[in-house]
Coordinates of C-alpha atoms in Angstrom, one line a residue:
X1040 CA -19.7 -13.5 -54.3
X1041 CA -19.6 -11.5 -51.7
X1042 CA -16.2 -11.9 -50.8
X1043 CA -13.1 -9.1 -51.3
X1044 CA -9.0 -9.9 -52.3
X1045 CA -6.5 -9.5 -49.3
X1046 CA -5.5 -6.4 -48.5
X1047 CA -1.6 -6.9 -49.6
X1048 CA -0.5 -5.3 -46.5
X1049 CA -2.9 -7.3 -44.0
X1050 CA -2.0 -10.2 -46.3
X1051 CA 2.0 -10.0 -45.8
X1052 CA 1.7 -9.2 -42.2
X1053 CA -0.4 -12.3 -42.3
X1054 CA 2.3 -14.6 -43.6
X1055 CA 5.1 -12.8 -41.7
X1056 CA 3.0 -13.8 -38.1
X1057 CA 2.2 -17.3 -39.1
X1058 CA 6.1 -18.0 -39.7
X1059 CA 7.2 -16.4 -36.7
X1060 CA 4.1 -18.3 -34.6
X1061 CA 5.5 -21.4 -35.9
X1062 CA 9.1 -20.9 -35.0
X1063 CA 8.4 -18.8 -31.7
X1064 CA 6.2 -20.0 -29.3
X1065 CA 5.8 -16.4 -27.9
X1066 CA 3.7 -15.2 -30.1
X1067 CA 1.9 -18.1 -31.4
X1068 CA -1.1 -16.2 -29.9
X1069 CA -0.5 -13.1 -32.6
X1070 CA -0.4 -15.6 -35.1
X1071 CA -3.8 -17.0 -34.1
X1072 CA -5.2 -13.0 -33.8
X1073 CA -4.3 -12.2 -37.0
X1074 CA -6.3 -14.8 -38.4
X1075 CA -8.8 -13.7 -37.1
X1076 CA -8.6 -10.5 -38.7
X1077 CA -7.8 -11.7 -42.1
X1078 CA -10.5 -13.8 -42.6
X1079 CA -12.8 -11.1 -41.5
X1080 CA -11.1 -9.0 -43.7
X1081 CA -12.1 -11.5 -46.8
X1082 CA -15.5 -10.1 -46.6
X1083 CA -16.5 -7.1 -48.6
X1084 CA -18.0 -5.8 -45.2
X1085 CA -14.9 -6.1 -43.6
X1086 CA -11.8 -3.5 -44.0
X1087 CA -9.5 -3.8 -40.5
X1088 CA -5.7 -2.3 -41.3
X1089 CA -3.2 -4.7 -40.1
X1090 CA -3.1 -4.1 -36.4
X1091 CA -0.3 -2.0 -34.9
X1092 CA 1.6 -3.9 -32.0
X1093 CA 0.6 -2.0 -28.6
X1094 CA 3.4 -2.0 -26.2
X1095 CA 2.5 -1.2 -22.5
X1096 CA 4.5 0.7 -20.1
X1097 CA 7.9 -1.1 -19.5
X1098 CA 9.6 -1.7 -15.9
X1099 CA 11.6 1.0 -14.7
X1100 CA 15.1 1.1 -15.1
X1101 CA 16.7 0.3 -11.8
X1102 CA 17.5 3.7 -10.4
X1103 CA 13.6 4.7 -10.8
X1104 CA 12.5 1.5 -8.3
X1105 CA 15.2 1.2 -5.7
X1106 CA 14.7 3.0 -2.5
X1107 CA 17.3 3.8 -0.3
X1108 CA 17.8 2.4 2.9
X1109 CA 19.6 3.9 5.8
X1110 CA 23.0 2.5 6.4
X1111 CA 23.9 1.3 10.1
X1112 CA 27.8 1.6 10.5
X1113 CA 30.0 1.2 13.9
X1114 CA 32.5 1.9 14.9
X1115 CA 35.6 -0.3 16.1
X1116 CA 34.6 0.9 20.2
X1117 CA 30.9 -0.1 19.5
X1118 CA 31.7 -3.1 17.6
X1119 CA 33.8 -4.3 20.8
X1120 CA 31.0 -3.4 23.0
X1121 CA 28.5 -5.6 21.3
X1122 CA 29.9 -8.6 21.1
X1123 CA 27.9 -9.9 23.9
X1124 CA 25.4 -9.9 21.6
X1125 CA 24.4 -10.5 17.6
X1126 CA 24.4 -6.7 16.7
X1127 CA 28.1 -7.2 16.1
X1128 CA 28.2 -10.4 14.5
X1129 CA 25.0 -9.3 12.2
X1130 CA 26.6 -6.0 11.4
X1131 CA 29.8 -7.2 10.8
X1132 CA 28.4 -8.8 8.0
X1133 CA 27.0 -6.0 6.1
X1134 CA 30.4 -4.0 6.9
X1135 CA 32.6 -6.6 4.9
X1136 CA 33.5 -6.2 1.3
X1137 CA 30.5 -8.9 0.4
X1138 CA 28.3 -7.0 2.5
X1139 CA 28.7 -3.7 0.9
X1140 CA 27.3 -4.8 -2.5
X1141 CA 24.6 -7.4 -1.0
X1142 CA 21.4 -8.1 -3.2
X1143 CA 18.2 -6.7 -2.3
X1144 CA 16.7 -9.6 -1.3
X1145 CA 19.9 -10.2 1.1
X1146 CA 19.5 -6.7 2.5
X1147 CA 16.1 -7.1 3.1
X1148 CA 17.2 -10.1 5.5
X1149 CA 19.7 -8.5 6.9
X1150 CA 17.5 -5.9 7.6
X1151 CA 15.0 -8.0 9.7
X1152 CA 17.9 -9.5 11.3
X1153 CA 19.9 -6.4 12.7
X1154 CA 16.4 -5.2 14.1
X1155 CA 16.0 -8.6 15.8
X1156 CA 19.7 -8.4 17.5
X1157 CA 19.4 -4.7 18.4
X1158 CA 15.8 -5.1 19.8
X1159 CA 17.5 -8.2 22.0
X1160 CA 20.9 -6.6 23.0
X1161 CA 21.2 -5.9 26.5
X1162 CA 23.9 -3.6 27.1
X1163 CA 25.5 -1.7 29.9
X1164 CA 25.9 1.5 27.9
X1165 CA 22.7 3.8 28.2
X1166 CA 24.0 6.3 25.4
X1167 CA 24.9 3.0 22.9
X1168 CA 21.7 1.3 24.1
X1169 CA 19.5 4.9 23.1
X1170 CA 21.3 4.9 20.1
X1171 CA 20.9 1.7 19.1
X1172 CA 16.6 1.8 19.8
X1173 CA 16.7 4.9 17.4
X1174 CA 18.6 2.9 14.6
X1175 CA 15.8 -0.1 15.2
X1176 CA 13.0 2.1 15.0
X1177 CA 14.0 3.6 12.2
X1178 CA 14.6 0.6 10.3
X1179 CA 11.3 -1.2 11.1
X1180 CA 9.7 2.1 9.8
X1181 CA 11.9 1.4 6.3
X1182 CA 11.1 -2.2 6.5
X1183 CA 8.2 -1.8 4.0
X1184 CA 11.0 0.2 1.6
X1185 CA 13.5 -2.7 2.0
X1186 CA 10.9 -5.5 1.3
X1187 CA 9.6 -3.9 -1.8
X1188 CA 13.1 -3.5 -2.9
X1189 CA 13.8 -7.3 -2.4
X1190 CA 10.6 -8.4 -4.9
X1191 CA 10.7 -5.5 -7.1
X1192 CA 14.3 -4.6 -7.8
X1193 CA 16.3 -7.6 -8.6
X1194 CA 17.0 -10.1 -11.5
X1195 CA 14.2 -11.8 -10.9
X1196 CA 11.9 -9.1 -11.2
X1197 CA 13.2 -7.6 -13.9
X1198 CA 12.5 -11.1 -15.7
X1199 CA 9.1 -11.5 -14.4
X1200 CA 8.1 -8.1 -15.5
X1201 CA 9.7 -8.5 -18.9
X1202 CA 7.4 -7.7 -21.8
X1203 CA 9.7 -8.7 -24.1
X1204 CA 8.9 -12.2 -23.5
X1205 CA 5.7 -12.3 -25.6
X1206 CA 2.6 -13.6 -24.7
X1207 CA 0.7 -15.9 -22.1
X1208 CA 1.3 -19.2 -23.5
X1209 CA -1.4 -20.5 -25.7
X1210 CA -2.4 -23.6 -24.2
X1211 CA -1.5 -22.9 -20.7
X1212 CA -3.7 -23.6 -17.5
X1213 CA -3.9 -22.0 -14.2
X1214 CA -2.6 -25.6 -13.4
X1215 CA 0.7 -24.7 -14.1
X1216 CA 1.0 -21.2 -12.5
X1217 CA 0.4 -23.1 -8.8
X1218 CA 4.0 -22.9 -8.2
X1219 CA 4.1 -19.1 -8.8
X1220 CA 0.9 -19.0 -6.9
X1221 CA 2.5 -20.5 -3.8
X1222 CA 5.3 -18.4 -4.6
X1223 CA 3.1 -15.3 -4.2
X1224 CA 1.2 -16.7 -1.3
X1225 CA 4.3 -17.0 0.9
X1226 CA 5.8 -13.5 -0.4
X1227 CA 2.4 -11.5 1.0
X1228 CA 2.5 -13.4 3.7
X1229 CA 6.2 -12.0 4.9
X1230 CA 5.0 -8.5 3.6
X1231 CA 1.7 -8.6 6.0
X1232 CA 4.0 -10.0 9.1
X1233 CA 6.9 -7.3 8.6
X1234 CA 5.9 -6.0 11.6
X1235 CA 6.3 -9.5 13.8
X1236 CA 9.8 -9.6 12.2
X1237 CA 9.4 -13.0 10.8
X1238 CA 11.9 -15.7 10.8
X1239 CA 12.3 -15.8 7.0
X1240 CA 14.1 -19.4 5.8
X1241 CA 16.2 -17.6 3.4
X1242 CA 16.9 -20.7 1.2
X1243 CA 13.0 -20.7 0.3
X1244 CA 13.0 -16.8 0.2
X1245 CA 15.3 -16.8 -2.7
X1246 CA 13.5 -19.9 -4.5
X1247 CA 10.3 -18.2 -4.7
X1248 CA 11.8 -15.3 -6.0
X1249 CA 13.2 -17.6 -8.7
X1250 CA 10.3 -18.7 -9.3
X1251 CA 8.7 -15.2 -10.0
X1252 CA 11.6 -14.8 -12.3
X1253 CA 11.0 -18.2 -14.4
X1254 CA 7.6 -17.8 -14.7
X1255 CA 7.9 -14.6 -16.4
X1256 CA 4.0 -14.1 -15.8
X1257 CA 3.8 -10.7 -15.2
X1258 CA 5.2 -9.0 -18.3
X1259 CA 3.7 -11.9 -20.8
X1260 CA 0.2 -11.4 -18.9
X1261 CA 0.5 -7.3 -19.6
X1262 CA 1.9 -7.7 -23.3
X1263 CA -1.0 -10.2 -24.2
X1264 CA -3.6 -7.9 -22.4
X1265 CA -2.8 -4.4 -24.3
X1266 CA -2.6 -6.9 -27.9
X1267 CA -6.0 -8.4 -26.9
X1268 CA -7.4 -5.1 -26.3
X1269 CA -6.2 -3.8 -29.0
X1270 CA -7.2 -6.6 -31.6
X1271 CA -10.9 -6.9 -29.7
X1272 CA -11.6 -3.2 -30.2
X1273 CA -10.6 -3.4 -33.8
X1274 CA -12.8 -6.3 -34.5
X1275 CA -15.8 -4.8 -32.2
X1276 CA -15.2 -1.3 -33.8
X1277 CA -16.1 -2.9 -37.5
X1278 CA -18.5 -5.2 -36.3
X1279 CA -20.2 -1.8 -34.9
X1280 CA -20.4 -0.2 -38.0
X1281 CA -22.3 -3.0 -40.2
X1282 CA -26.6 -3.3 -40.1
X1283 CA -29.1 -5.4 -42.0
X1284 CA -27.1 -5.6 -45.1
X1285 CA -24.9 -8.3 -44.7
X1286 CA -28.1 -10.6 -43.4
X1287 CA -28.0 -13.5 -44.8
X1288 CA -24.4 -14.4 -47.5
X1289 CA -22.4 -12.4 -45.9
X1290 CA -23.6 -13.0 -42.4
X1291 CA -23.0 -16.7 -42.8
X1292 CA -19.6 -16.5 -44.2
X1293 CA -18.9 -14.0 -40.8
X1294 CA -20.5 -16.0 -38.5
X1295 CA -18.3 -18.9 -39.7
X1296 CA -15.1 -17.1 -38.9
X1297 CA -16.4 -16.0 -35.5
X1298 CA -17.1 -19.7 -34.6
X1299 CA -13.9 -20.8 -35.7
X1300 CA -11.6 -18.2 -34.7
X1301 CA -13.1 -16.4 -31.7
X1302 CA -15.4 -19.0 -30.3
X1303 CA -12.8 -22.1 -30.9
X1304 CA -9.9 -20.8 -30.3
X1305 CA -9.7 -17.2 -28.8
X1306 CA -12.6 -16.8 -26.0
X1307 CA -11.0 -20.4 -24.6
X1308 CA -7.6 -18.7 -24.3
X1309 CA -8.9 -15.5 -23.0
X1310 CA -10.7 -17.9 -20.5
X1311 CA -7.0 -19.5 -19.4
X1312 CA -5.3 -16.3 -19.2
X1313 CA -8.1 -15.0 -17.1
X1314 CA -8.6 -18.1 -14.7
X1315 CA -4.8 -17.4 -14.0
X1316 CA -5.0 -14.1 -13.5
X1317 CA -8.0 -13.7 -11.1
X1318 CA -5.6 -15.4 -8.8
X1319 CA -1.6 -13.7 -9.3
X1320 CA -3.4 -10.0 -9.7
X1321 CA -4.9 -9.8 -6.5
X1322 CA -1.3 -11.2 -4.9
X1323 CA 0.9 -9.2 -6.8
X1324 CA -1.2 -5.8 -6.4
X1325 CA -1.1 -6.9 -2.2
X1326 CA 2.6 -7.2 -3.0
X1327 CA 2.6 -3.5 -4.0
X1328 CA 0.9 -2.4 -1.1
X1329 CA 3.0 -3.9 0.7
X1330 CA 6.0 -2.1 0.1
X1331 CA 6.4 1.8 0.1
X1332 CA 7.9 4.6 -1.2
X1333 CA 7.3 3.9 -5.0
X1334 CA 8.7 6.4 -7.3
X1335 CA 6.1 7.6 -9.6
X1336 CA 7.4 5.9 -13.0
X1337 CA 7.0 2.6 -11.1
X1338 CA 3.5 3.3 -9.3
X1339 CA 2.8 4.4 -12.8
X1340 CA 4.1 0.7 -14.1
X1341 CA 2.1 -1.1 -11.3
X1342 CA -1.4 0.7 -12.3
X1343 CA -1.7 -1.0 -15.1
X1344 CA -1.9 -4.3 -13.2
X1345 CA -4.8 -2.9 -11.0
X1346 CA -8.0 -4.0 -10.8
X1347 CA -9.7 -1.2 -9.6
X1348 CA -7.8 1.4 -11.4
X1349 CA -10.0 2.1 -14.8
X1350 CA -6.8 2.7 -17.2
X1351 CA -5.7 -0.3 -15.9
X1352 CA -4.3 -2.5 -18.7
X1353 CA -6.3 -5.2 -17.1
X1354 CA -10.0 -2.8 -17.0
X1355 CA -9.3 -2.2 -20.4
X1356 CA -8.9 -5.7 -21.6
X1357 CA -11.9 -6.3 -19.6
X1358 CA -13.9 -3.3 -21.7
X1359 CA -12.9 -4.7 -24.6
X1360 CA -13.9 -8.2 -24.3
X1361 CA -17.5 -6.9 -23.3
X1362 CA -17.8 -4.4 -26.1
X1363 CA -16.9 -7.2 -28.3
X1364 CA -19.3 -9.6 -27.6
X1365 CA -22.0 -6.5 -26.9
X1366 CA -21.2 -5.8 -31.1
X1367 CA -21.5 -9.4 -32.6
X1368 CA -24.3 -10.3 -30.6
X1369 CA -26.4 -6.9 -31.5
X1370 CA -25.3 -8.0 -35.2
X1371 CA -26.6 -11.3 -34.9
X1372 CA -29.4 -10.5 -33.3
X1373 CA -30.3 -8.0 -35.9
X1374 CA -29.8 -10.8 -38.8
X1375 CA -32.1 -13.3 -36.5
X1376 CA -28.9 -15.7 -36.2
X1377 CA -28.5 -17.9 -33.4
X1378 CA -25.2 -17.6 -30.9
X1379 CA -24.8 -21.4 -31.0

């Protein structure tokens, strides 16, 4: 029989992934991968170490993605002299004690709304009024820096970027990522109006970054993408390397665990996870061109969301999903089996 023991290594990962699947619904997807593997690896055709566990490029700690903003301070003379109009009222706010340590996402309001009060104070003072249209101008110029800040450097990002949260759900549907969707939807749209300085309902601002945050879509999406790639270009690697020989035995024993494993329960997932993603990549990649002034450990972090960028982790799942069907169905063919 044409059949080999487990490998004692490939064997104890084995086990090790199955009881952590079944108690941890992260990574029921490795446990599901693995299998894969191992029943491959029964055949004497078949020798596939026990794959390493790829981990892309984290977030950047906090002090590599925030930008800094410049700070507009007045004085007691100048805060007495607008009161006619919001600049004092709005500024006053960021001058109190709350003020000073204000989320991102508040700053970034506060941002829009000082701009708005300066751009609509009429005052008698031409040397305050001057100064006041250089302060606006140069905060609509940083308004791209203080919206990225808002979506990229609070909580909530640092949860939806989170790779330590394992991988895209198993059975989940692009059904239940509409919330995030909107979410995303209603964030680009801000980001491509920054120059109309919209009227942002703050209450609904800081819900759809919760929702970001509660999703955690972003970092499970890149951790299941570099674990794909890397079990798919294992698998398409051996398939690569096998000819005629195993025709006919062997091949029916193989073909049997790609049906069942890849065919049944893999390519469907992969099918999910890329329904979903066709639609939050394209908004969260606008999201980054939206904003400005990336340091290069974050631009570095975005890339691998791209998908245009060929070291994307996203192009290179995409490679290896290709290559992997390109090897089984050369084999098959070769053997005269049928893909169904």
């Amino acid at each position: 029989m044409l059949v080999k023991p487990f490998l004692s290594m490939i064997l104890l990962s084995g086990i090790i992934l199955v009881g952590v699947g079944g108690c941890d619904t992260r990574f029921k997807a490795e446990a599901v991968l693995s299998q894969y593997v191992m029943d491959l690896n029964r055949s004497q055709f078949f020798v596939i170490d026990s794959p390493a566990i790829i981990m892309p490029i984290s977030l950047p700690a906090l002090r590599d993605r925030q930008q800094k903003l410049s700070n507009f301070d007045i004085g007691l003379l100048e805060f007495l002299s607008l009161q006619q109009c919001d600049v004092g009222i709005v500024a006053g706010k960021k001058n109190s004690i709350l003020g000073k340590v204000m989320p991102d996402s508040q700053r970034f309001l506060y941002e829009l709304d000082i701009i708005r009060a300066i751009e609509s104070c009429d005052i008698d003072d031409d040397a305050l009024a001057s100064e006041l249209q250089l302060v606006a101008e140069k905060k609509r110029i940083e308004l791209p820096i203080a919206f990225g800040n808002a979506i990229f450097n609070g909580e909530e990002s640092k949860e939806f970027f989170s790779i330590s949260n394992g991988f895209f759900p198993l059975n989940d549907t692009t059904e239940n990522q509409q919330e995030l969707i909107s979410a995303l939807n209603r964030l680009v749209d801000i980001g491509e109006r920054l120059a109309d300085l919209p009227n942002i309902n703050g209450q609904v601002f800081e819900n759809d970054l919760r929702v970001l945050m509660n999703s955690e879509y972003a970092g499970k999406l890149l951790y299941s993408l570099a674990q794909l790639t890397n079990y798919l270009s294992l698998v398409s690697g051996q398939v690569g390397t096998l000819n005629k020989e195993v025709c006919g035995a062997p091949m029916t024993y193989l073909k049997q665990q790609f049906d069942v494993h890849y065919v049944e329960k893999i390519q469907p997932y992969m099918g999910r996870l890329n329904s979903s993603a066709y639609q939050v990549l394209p908004l969260l990649n606008r999201l980054g061109e939206l904003s400005s002034s990336f340091s290069v450990d974050m631009r570095r972090f975005l890339k691998q969301f791209s998908l245009r960028d060929e070291h994307s982790e996203w192009l290179r799942y995409q490679r290896a999903s290709q290559m992997h069907a390109k090897q089984w169905s050369a084999l098959f063919k070769s053997c005269s089996v049928s893909l169904r």
